[in-house]
Coordinates of C-alpha atoms in Angstrom, one line a residue:
M1 CA -16.3 -10.3 -175.3
Q2 CA -13.8 -10.0 -172.5
Q3 CA -11.5 -7.0 -172.4
S4 CA -7.9 -7.7 -171.5
T5 CA -5.7 -5.2 -169.8
C6 CA -2.1 -5.0 -170.7
P7 CA 0.2 -4.0 -168.0
A8 CA 2.7 -1.3 -168.7
P9 CA 6.1 -2.6 -169.9
P10 CA 8.6 -2.8 -167.1
R11 CA 10.7 0.4 -167.0
P12 CA 14.4 0.4 -166.2
V13 CA 15.3 1.4 -162.7
P14 CA 16.7 4.9 -162.7
T15 CA 19.8 5.9 -160.8
V16 CA 19.7 8.3 -157.9
D17 CA 21.8 10.7 -160.0
H18 CA 19.1 10.7 -162.7
L19 CA 16.3 11.4 -160.3
M20 CA 18.3 14.2 -158.6
D21 CA 19.7 15.9 -161.7
A22 CA 17.1 15.6 -164.5
P23 CA 14.6 18.5 -164.9
L24 CA 11.6 17.7 -162.8
N25 CA 9.1 18.1 -165.7
S26 CA 11.1 15.6 -167.8
L27 CA 11.1 13.1 -164.9
L28 CA 7.4 13.4 -164.5
A29 CA 6.8 12.8 -168.2
E30 CA 9.3 10.0 -168.3
F31 CA 7.7 8.1 -165.5
R32 CA 4.1 9.0 -166.4
V33 CA 3.3 11.0 -163.3
D34 CA 0.3 13.3 -163.2
V35 CA 0.3 16.1 -160.7
S36 CA -2.8 17.4 -159.0
E37 CA -2.7 20.6 -156.8
L38 CA -5.0 20.4 -153.9
P39 CA -6.3 23.4 -151.9
I40 CA -4.9 22.2 -148.6
E41 CA -4.2 24.9 -146.0
D42 CA -2.1 22.7 -143.7
P43 CA 1.6 23.4 -144.3
G44 CA 2.3 20.0 -142.8
F45 CA 1.0 18.3 -145.9
T46 CA 3.6 18.3 -148.6
G47 CA 2.4 15.6 -151.0
G48 CA 1.2 12.2 -151.6
T49 CA 1.6 9.5 -154.2
Y50 CA -0.9 7.0 -155.7
V51 CA 0.5 4.3 -158.0
R52 CA -2.2 3.2 -160.4
R53 CA -2.6 -0.4 -161.6
D54 CA -1.1 0.4 -164.9
G55 CA 2.0 1.8 -163.3
T56 CA 1.3 5.5 -163.8
M57 CA 1.4 7.7 -160.8
L58 CA -0.6 10.6 -159.4
F59 CA 1.2 13.1 -157.1
A60 CA -1.1 15.2 -154.9
M61 CA 0.7 18.4 -154.0
R62 CA -0.4 21.4 -151.9
R63 CA -1.4 24.4 -154.0
G64 CA 0.9 27.4 -153.4
Q65 CA 3.7 25.2 -152.1
P66 CA 7.2 26.8 -152.4
A67 CA 9.0 25.7 -155.5
A68 CA 12.0 24.3 -153.7
E69 CA 9.8 22.3 -151.4
R70 CA 7.7 21.0 -154.3
E71 CA 10.9 20.0 -156.2
M72 CA 12.4 18.2 -153.3
I73 CA 9.2 16.3 -152.3
A74 CA 8.4 15.3 -155.8
R75 CA 11.8 13.8 -156.4
A76 CA 11.7 12.0 -153.0
M77 CA 8.2 10.6 -153.7
L78 CA 9.3 9.5 -157.2
G79 CA 12.4 7.8 -155.8
A80 CA 10.3 6.0 -153.1
A81 CA 7.7 4.8 -155.7
L82 CA 10.4 3.5 -158.0
R83 CA 12.3 1.9 -155.0
V84 CA 15.5 4.0 -155.7
P85 CA 17.5 4.7 -152.5
M86 CA 17.4 8.5 -152.2
P87 CA 19.4 10.8 -149.9
P88 CA 17.5 11.5 -146.7
L89 CA 15.1 14.5 -146.6
P90 CA 16.1 17.4 -144.4
E91 CA 14.3 17.9 -141.1
P92 CA 11.3 18.2 -140.6
Y93 CA 10.4 16.4 -143.8
Q94 CA 9.8 12.6 -144.0
L95 CA 8.1 10.1 -146.2
T96 CA 5.6 7.7 -144.8
E97 CA 4.5 4.7 -146.8
L98 CA 1.0 3.3 -146.2

């Protein structure tokens, strides 16, 4: 018997206002994002995103990260993953897509 995989239904593209204004925990639940805190000592690492085949996402964030930084980076990563044009990050932050 062959098992079929059903892709996640397409989700509507959110607006930049929604991604910037909605509570972060609500956004993470809405877009099926799991967050994993990593014991990384390097303050230069602020986070990473992995988009799974089913469309869910995993955000890897630095444990002990300041709340404001975590909030800003998570929103920026979500916007990038969903292809929503977001405001530029302040210096020295930047997103790099691999």
